[in-house]
Coordinates of C-alpha atoms and ligand atoms in Angstrom, one line a residue:
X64 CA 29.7 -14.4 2.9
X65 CA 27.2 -12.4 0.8
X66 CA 27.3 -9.7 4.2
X67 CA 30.9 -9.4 3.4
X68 CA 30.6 -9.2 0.0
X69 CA 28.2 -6.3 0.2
X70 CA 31.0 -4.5 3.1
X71 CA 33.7 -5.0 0.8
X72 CA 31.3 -3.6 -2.7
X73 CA 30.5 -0.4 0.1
X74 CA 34.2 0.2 0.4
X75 CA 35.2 0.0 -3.3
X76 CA 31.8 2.3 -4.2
X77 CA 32.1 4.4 -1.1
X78 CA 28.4 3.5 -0.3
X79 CA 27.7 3.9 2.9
X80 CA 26.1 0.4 3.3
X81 CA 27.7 -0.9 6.4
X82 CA 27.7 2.4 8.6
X83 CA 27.2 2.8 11.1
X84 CA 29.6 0.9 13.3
X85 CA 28.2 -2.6 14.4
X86 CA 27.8 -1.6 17.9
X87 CA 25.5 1.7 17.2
X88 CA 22.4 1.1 19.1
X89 CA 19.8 -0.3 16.4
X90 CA 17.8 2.8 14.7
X91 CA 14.0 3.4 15.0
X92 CA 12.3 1.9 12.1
X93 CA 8.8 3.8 10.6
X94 CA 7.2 2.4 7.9
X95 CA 3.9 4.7 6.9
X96 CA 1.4 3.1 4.0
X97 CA -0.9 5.8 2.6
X98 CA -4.3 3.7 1.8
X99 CA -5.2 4.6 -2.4
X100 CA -2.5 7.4 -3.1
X101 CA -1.2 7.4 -6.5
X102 CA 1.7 8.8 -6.7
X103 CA 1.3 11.7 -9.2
X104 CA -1.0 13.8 -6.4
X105 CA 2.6 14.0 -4.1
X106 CA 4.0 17.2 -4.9
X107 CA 7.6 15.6 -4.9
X108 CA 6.4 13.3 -7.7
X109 CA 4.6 15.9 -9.8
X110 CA 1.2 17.4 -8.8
X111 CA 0.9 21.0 -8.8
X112 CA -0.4 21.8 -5.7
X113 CA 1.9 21.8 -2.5
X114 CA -0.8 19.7 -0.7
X115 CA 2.1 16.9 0.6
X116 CA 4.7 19.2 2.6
X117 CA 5.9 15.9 5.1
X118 CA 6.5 13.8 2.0
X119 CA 8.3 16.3 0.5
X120 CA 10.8 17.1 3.1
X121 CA 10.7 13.6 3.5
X122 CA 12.3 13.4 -0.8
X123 CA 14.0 16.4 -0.1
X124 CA 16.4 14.6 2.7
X125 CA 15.9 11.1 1.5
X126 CA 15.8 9.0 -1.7
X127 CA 12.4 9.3 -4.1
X128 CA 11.7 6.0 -5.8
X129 CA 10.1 7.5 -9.6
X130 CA 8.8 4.2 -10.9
X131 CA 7.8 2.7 -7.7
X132 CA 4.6 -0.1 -8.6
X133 CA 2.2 -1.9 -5.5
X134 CA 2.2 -5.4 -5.8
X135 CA -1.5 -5.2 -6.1
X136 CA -4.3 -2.8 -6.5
X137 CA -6.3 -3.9 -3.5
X138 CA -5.5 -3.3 0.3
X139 CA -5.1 -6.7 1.5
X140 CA -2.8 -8.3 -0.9
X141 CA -0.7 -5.2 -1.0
X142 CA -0.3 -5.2 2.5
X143 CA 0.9 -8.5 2.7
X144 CA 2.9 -7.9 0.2
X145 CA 4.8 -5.2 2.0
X146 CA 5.3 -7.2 5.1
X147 CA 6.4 -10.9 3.9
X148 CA 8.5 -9.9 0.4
X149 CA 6.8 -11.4 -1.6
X150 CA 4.5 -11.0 -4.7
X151 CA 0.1 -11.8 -4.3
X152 CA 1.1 -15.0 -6.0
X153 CA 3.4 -16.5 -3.2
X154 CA 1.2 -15.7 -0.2
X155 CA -2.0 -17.0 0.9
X156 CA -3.9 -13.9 0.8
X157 CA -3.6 -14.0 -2.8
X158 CA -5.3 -11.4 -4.8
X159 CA -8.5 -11.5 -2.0
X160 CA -9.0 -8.2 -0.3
X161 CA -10.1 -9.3 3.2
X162 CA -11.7 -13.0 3.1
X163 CA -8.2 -14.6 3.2
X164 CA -5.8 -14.5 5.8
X165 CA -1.5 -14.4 5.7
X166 CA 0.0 -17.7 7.0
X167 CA 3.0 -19.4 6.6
X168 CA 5.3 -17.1 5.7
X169 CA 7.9 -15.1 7.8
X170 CA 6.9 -11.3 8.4
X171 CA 9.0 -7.9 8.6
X172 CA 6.9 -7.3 12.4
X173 CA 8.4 -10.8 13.0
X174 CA 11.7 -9.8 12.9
X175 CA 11.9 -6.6 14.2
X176 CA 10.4 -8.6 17.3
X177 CA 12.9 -11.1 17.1
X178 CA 15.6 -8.9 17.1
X179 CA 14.1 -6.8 20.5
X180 CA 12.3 -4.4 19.0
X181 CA 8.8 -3.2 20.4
X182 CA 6.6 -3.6 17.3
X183 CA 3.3 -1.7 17.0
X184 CA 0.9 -1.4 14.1
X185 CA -1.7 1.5 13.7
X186 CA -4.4 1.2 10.7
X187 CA -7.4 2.6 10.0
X188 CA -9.1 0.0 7.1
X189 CA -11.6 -2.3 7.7
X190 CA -9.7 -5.1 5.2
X191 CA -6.7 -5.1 7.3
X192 CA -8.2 -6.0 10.9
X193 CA -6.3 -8.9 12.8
X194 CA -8.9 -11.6 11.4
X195 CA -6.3 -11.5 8.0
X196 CA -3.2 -12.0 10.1
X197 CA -0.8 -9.3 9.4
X198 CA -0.7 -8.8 13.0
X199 CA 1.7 -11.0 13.4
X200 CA 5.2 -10.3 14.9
X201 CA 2.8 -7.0 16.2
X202 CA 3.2 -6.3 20.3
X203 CA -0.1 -4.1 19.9
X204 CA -1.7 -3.9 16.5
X205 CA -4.4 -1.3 17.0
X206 CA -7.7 -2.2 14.8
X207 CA -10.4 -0.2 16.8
X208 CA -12.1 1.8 13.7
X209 CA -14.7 3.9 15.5
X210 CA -16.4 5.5 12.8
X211 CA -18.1 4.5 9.7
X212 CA -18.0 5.7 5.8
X213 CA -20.3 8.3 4.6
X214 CA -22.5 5.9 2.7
X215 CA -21.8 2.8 3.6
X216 CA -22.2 2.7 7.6
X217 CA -20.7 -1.1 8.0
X218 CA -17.5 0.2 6.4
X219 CA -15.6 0.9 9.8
X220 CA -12.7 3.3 9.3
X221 CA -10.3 5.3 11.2
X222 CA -9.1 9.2 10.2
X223 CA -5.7 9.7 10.4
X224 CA -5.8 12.0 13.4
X225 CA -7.6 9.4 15.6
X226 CA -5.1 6.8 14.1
X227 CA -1.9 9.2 14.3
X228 CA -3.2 9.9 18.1
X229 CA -3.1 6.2 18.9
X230 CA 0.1 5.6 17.6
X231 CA 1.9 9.0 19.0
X232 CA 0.5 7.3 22.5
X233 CA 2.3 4.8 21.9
X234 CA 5.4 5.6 20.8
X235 CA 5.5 8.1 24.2
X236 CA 4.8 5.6 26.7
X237 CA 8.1 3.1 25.2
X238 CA 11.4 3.0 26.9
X239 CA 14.0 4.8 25.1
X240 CA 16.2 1.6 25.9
X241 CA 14.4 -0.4 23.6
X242 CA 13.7 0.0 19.5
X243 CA 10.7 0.4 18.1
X244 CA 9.1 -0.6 14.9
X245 CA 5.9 1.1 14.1
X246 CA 3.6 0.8 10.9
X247 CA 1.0 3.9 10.5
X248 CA -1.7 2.7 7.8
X249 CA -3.6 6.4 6.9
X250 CA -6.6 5.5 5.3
X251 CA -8.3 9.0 4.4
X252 CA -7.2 9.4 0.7
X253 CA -9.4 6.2 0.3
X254 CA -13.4 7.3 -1.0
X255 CA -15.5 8.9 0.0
X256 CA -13.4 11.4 -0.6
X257 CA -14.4 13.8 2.7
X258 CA -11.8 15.3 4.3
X259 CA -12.4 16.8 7.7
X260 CA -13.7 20.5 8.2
X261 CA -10.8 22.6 8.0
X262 CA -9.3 20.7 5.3
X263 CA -12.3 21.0 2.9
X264 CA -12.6 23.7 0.2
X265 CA -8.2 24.4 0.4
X266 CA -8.2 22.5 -2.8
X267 CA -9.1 24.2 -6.3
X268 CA -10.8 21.7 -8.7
X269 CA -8.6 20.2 -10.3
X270 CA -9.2 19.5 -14.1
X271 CA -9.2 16.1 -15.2
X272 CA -9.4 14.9 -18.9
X273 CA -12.9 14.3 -18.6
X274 CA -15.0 17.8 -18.8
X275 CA -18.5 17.7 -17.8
X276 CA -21.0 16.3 -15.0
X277 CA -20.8 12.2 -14.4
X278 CA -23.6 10.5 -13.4
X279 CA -24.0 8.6 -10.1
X280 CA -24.0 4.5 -10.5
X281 CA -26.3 2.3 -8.8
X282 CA -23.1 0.0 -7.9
X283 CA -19.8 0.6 -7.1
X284 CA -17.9 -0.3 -10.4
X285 CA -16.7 3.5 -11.3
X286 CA -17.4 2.5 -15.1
X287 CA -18.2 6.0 -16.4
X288 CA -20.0 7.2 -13.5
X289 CA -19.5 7.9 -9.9
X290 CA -19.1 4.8 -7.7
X291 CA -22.3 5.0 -5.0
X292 CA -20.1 5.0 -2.4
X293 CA -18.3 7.7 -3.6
X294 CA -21.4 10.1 -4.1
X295 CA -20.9 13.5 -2.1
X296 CA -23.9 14.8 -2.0
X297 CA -25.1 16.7 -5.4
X298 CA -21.7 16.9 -6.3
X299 CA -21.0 16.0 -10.0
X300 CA -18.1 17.5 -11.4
X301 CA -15.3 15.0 -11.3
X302 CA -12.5 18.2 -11.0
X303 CA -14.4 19.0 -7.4
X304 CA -13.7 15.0 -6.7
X305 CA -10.3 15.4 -7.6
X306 CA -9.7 18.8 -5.6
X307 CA -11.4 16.7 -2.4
X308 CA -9.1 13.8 -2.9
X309 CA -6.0 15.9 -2.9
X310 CA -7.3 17.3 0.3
X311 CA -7.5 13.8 2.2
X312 CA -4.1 13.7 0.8
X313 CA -2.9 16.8 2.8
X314 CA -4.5 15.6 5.7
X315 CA -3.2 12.4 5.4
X316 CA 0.1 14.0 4.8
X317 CA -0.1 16.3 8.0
X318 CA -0.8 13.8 10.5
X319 CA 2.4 11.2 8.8
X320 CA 4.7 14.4 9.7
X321 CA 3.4 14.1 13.3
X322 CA 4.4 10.8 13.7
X323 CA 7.5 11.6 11.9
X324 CA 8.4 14.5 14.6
X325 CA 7.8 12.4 17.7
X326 CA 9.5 9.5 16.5
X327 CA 12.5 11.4 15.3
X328 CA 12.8 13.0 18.8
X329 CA 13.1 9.8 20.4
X330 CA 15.3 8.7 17.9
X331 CA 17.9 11.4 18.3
X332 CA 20.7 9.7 19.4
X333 CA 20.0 5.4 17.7
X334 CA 18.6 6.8 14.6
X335 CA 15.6 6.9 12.9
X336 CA 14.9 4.9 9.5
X337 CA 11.4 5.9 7.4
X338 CA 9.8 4.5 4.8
X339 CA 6.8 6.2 3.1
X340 CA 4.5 4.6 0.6
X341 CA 0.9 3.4 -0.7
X342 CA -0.8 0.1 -1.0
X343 CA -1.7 1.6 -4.3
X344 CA -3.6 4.5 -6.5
X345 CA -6.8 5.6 -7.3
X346 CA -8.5 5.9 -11.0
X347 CA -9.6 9.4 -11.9
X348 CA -11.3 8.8 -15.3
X349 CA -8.4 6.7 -17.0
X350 CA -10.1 4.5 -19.5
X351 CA -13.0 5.5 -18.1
X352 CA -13.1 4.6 -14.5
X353 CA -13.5 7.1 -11.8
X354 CA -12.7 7.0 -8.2
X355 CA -11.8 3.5 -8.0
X356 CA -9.0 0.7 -7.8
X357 CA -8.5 -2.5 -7.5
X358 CA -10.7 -3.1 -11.2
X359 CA -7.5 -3.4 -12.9
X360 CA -3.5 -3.3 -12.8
X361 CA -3.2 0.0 -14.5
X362 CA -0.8 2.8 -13.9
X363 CA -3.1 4.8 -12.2
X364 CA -3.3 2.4 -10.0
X365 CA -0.1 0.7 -9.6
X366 CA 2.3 3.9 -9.2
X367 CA 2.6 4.2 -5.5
X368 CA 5.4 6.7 -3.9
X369 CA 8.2 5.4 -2.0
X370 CA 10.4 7.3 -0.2
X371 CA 13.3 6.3 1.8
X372 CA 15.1 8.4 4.8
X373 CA 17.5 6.6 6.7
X374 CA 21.2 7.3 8.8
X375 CA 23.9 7.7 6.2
X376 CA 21.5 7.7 3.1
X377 CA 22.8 10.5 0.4
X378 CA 19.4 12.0 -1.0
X379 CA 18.7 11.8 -4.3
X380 CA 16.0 10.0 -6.6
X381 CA 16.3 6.8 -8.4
X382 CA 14.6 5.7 -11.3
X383 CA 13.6 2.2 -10.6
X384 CA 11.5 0.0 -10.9
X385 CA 11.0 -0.9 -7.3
X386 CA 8.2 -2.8 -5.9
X387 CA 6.6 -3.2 -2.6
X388 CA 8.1 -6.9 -2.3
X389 CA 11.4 -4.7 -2.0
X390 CA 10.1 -2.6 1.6
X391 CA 11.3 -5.6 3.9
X392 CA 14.5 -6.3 2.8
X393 CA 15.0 -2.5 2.8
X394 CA 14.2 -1.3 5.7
X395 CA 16.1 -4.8 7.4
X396 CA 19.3 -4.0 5.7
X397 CA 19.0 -0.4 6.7
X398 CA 18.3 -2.0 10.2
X399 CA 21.4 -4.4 10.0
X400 CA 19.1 -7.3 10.9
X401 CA 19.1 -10.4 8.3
X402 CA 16.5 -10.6 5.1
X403 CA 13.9 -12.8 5.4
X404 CA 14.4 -16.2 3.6
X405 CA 12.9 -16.4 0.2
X406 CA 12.6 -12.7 -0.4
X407 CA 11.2 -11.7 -3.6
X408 CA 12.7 -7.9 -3.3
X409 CA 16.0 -6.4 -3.2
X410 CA 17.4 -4.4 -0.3
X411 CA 17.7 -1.0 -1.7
X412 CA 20.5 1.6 -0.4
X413 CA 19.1 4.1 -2.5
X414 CA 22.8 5.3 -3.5
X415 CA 21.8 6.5 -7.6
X416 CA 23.4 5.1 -10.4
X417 CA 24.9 2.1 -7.8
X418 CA 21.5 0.6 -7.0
X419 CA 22.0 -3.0 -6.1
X420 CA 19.2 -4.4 -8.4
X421 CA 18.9 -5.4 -12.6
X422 CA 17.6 -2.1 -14.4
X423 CA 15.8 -4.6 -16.6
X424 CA 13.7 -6.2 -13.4
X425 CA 10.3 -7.1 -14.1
X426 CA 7.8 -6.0 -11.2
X427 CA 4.5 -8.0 -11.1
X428 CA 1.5 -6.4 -9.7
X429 CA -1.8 -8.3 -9.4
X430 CA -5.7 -8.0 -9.0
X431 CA -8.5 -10.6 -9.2
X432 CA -8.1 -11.5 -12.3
X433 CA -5.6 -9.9 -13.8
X434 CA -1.5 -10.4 -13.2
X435 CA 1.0 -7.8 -14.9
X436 CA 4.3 -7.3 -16.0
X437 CA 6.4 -3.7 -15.0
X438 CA 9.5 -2.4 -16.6
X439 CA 10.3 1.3 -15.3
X440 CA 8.1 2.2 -19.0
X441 CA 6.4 -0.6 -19.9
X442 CA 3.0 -2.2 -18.9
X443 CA 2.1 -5.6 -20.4
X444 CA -0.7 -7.6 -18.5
X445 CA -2.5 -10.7 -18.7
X446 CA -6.6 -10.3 -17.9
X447 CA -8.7 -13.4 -17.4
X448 CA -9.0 -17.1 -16.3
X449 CA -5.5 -17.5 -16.4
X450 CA -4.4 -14.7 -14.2
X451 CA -7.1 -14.9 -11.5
X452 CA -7.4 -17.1 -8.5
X453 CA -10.8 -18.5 -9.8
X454 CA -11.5 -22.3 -10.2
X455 CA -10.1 -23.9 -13.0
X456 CA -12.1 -23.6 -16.0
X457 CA -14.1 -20.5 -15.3
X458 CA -15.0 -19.1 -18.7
X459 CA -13.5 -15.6 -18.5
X460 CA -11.9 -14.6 -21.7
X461 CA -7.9 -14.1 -21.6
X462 CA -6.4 -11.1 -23.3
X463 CA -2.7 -9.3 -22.7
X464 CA -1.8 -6.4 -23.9
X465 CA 1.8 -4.0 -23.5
X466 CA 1.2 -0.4 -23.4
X467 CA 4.4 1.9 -22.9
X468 CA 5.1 5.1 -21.6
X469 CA 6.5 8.2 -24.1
X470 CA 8.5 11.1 -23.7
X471 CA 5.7 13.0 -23.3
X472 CA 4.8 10.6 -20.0
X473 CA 1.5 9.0 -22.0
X474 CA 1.0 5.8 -21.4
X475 CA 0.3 4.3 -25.5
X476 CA -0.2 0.6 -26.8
X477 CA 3.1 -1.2 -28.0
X478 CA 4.3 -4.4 -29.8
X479 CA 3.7 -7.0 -27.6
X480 CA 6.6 -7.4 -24.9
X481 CA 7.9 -10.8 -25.4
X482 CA 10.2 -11.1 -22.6
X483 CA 7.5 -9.5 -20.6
X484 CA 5.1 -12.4 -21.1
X485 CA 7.6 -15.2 -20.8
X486 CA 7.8 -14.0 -17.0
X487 CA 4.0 -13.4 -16.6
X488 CA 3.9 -17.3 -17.9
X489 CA 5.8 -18.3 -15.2
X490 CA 4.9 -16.1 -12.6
X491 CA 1.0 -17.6 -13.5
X492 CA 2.7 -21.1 -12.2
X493 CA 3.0 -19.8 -8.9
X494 CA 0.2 -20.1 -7.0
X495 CA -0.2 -20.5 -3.3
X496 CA -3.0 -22.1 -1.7
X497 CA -5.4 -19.2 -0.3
X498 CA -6.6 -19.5 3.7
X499 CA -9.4 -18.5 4.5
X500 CA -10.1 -15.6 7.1
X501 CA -10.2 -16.1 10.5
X502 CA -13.9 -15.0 12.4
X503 CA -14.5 -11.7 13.2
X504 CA -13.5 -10.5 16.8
X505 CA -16.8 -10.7 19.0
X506 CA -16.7 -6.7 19.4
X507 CA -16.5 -6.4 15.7
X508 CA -19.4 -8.8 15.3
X509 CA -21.5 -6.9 17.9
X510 CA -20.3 -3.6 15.7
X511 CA -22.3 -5.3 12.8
X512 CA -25.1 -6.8 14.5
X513 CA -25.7 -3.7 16.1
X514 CA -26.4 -2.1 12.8
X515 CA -28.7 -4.3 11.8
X516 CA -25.7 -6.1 9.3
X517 CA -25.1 -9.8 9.7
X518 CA -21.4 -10.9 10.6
X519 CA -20.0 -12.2 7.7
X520 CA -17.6 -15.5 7.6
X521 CA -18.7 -16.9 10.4
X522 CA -18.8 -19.9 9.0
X523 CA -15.0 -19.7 7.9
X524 CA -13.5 -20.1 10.8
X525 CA -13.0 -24.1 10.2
X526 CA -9.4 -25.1 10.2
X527 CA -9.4 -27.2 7.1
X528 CA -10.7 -24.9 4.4
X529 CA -7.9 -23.3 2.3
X530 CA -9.7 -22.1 -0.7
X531 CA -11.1 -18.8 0.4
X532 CA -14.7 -18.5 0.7
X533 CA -16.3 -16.6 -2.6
X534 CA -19.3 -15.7 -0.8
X535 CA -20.0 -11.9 -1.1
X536 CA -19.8 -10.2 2.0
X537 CA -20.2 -6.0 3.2
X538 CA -16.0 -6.5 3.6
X539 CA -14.6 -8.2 0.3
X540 CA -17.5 -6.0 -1.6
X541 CA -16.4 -3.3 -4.3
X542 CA -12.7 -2.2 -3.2
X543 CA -12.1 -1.2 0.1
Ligands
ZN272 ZN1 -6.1 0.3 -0.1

C-alpha cells in the first residue's frame, strides 16, 4: 500500500519516483564514504579552492544535501550507521570505534545481495576491518591495508589509489549481466595529513582563525596543540595543515571520479545510482581543537557532504537536515528494492521543495560520551554520564547546551532548545547492548606481532561477552 501510495503522490507531483518502468534492468549502485571530510573543504559546499572537481560534477548533475550531519564523529559507529539505518544508539557498535562489532540487524550489503546484486566493499581504515562486521551481505570486502601511518606504524591504512585500484579490478572482472553494489571507503583526508608526491605543495595555506605557530602535544587530544600523530615534521603553522588536508582531499577526490568513470561505463545501458559522502569532519581550531574528531558532536565535525546522482533525479540542492541513517533507504528506493525494516531514515528523492521528510526532523549524532540533537540551524547536545555508553554511575559531569547558526553562518549559543532536549531524553533510552569485536584475522595479527605490537582483543573473542571490552588498545586509541 505505502509503494502505491508513493506511485500515486509521483503522479500528482510529477516526481519521478517510480521511473523507470518495473522491468528496466536494476541500476548500478556506488556508494563512496570519504574518511574525516567536513563538508565546507568541498568546493560545491563552499571552500575556495577548486580542489574537489568529481564531487562537484557530481552536485552539478545530482542533488547536494546543504545540512547533511554523520550520525557520529567516529569511523566505526558512522559506518554502521550508514549501512543498517539506524542511529549509534540502536546498533551494537554503539558509539565504540573499533572494539565492538555490528550484529543483529539487517544491512544495505544484505540486500543488494539478496536481491542478485554482486556486492563488494573497498576500505582503506584500520577501524573498519571484517573483525567489526560490516562485511556482511559483502561478496569480497577488501581489508588488506599495506601500509602504515607516518607516526604511528601499527595504524594500517590504505591510499586511495591502492584502494581505488582494487576496487576498479573488480568492478572489470564482473559480468555485465549481473548488478553490482560497490562501497569505496577513501581514507586519505584522515591525519596525518600527507598527501602523495605530486599532490603536495598545490595547496596555498589556508588561513584559519587561529594565527600563529601551535605547539606539538605529547598525546593525541588536539587541545590547543597539534595531535602527535598528526606532527609533519617541523611544521607548525596550522594554515600549512589546513593547505595539506585540502590536498588529501583532492586526491581523495581524484581517485572517487575513477571509480565513478568505470562504473558509469558499465552502467550505460541499467543505470548507475551514486552516493557520495563522509563518515564525518575534522576540527581545525574550532573551540580550540585542531586536527581531530570524534572529541565531540560539533559542527565541524558533524557536517558531512552528501550528494546524490541517480536515473531520473532533477539536480538541484536541498536544504535538509539529512542524516546518514537516511543513505539505505535512499539508495534502496532509488534501487526499487524494499527498505529495510525498522529504518530510522527516510528515502530521499532529492526532488526540492517536495522532499518526503518533516523540515522540523531532529537528526541525532553521537560520540563517546556525548549524544546531540540537529535541526538544519540548531545544535543542542547532551555531554556526560548520561549520554555515553559508560557504566551506570560513572561520575562524569552532565551539561547541554543549544548553539544556533546566524545569517552570517556562525554557529552562537541560544536559549535552550526545549523540544530539542525532550527528543535527546528519549533518544538516551535507547540503548542497544554493545558486542564485542571479533579476534583479529591471523594475517593481521602476524602484521602486529611482526612489529613488535601485541594483538589486541584476543581475549574478546568469547561468545558471551556483550559489553565491549574498555581495555585500551593501538585500534580504539585517539580517533582513527
Ligand atoms: Zn573516520
Amino acid at each position: 500500500m505505502k509503494a502505491l501510495e508513493a506511485c500515486l503522490l509521483a503522479l500528482v507531483t510529477g516526481l519521478l519516483a517510480c521511473a523507470p518502468a518495473p522491468e528496466a534492468d536494476p541500476p548500478d549502485v556506488l556508494l563512496i564514504t570519504v574518511d574525516t571530510l567536513r563538508a565546507d573543504y568541498v568546493h560545491a559546499y563552499g571552500f575556495a579552492e577548486e580542489n574537489t572537481p568529481t564531487m562537484d560534477a557530481l552536485a552539478a548533475r545530482g542533488v547536494l544535501f546543504e545540512n547533511a550531519i554523520a550520525a557520529a564523529t567516529l569511523t566505526a559507529p558512522a559506518h554502521a550507521s550508514i549501512m543498517t539505518s539506524r542511529y549509534v544508539r540502536e546498533h551494537s557498535i554503539g558509539s565504540r570505534n573499533g572494539d565492538t562489532r555490528l550484529e543483529g540487524l539487517p544491512t544495505l550489503a544484505q540486500r543488494f545481495a539478496e536481491a542478485g546484486y554482486a556486492t563488494g566493499a573497498f576500505v582503506s581504515n584500520v577501524v573498519l576491518r571484517r573483525r567489526i562486521g560490516l562485511d556482511r551481505g559483502f561478496h569480497v570486502y577488501d581489508d588488506e591495508l599495506p601500509s602504515s601511518e607516518r607516526n604511528r606504524d601499527f595504524h594500517f591504512e590504505r591510499q586511495a589509489g591502492a584502494t581505488a585500484g582494487r576496487a576498479l579490478e573488480w568492478l572489470m572482472t564482473r559480468p555485465g549481466s549481473q548488478p553490482v553494489f560497490l562501497w569505496l571507503h577513501l581514507q586519505d583526508p584522515h591525519g596525518p595529513y600527507t598527501p602523495p608526491g605530486e599532490w603536495s605543495g598545490t595547496i596555498a595555506p589556508v588561513p584559519l582563525a587561529m594565527k600563529g605557530e601551535l605547539g606539538v602535544l605529547p598525546g593525541n587530544s588536539g587541545r590547543a596543540g597539534i595531535p602527535a600523530y598528526q606532527a609533519l615534521g617541523e611544521a607548525r603553522d596550522p594554515a600549512l595543515y589546513a593547505a595539506r588536508y585540502a590536498e588529501e582531499i583532492r586526491y581523495a577526490d581524484h581517485w572517487a571520479g575513477r571509480v565513478i568513470e568505470a562504473l558509469e561505463a558499465r552502467s550505460a545501458k541499467r543505470g548507475a545510482v551514486i552516493l557520495l559522502t563522509a563518515d564525518h569532519g575534522e576540527s581545525l581550531g574550532e573551540g580550540g581543537w585542531f586536527f581531530q574528531h570524534g572529541q565531540s558532536t560539533a559542527p565541524e565535525l558533524a557536517r558531512v557532504p552528501f550528494i546524490v546522482v541517480a536515473p531520473g533525479l532533477a539536480p538541484g540542492r536541498v536544504r535538509g537536515p539529512v542524516s546518514h541513517v537516511d543513505v539505505a533507504p535512499t539508495l534502496l528506493a532509488l534501487a526499487r528494492l524494499p527498505e529495510l525494516p525498522g529504518a530510522s531514515g527516510y528515502a530521499l528523492s532529492g526532488q526540492g521543495g517536495d522532499e518526503q521528510f518533516p523540515r522540523d526532523r531532529l537528526i541525532f549524532c553521537d560520540t563517546d560520551g556525548e549524544s546531540a540533537a540537529y535541526g538544519a540551524e540548531s545544535w543542542t547536545r547532551i555531554a556526560g554520564a548520561a549520554a555515553s555508553d559508560r557504566p551506570e554511575g560513572s561520575a562524569i559531569p552532565t551539561r547541554s547546551e543549544t548553539v544556533r547558526r546566524n545569517a552570517a553562518g556562525k554557529w552562537r549559543p541560544a536559549d535552550p532548545d526545549t523540544r530539542a532536549m525532550g527528543a535527546l531524553g528519549d533518544y538516551l533510552a535507547r540503548r542497544a547492548s554493545l558486542v564485542a569485536a571479533g579476534p583479529m584475522a591471523p594475517e593481521h595479527v602476524e602484521e602486529l606481532r611482526a612489529l613488535g605490537y601485541l594483538p589486541p582483543h584476543e581475549a574478546d573473542a568469547s561468545e558471551d561477552a556483550n559489553q565491549a571490552s574498555p581495555a585500551a588498545s593501538p585500534i580504539s586509541d585517539s580517533a582513527p
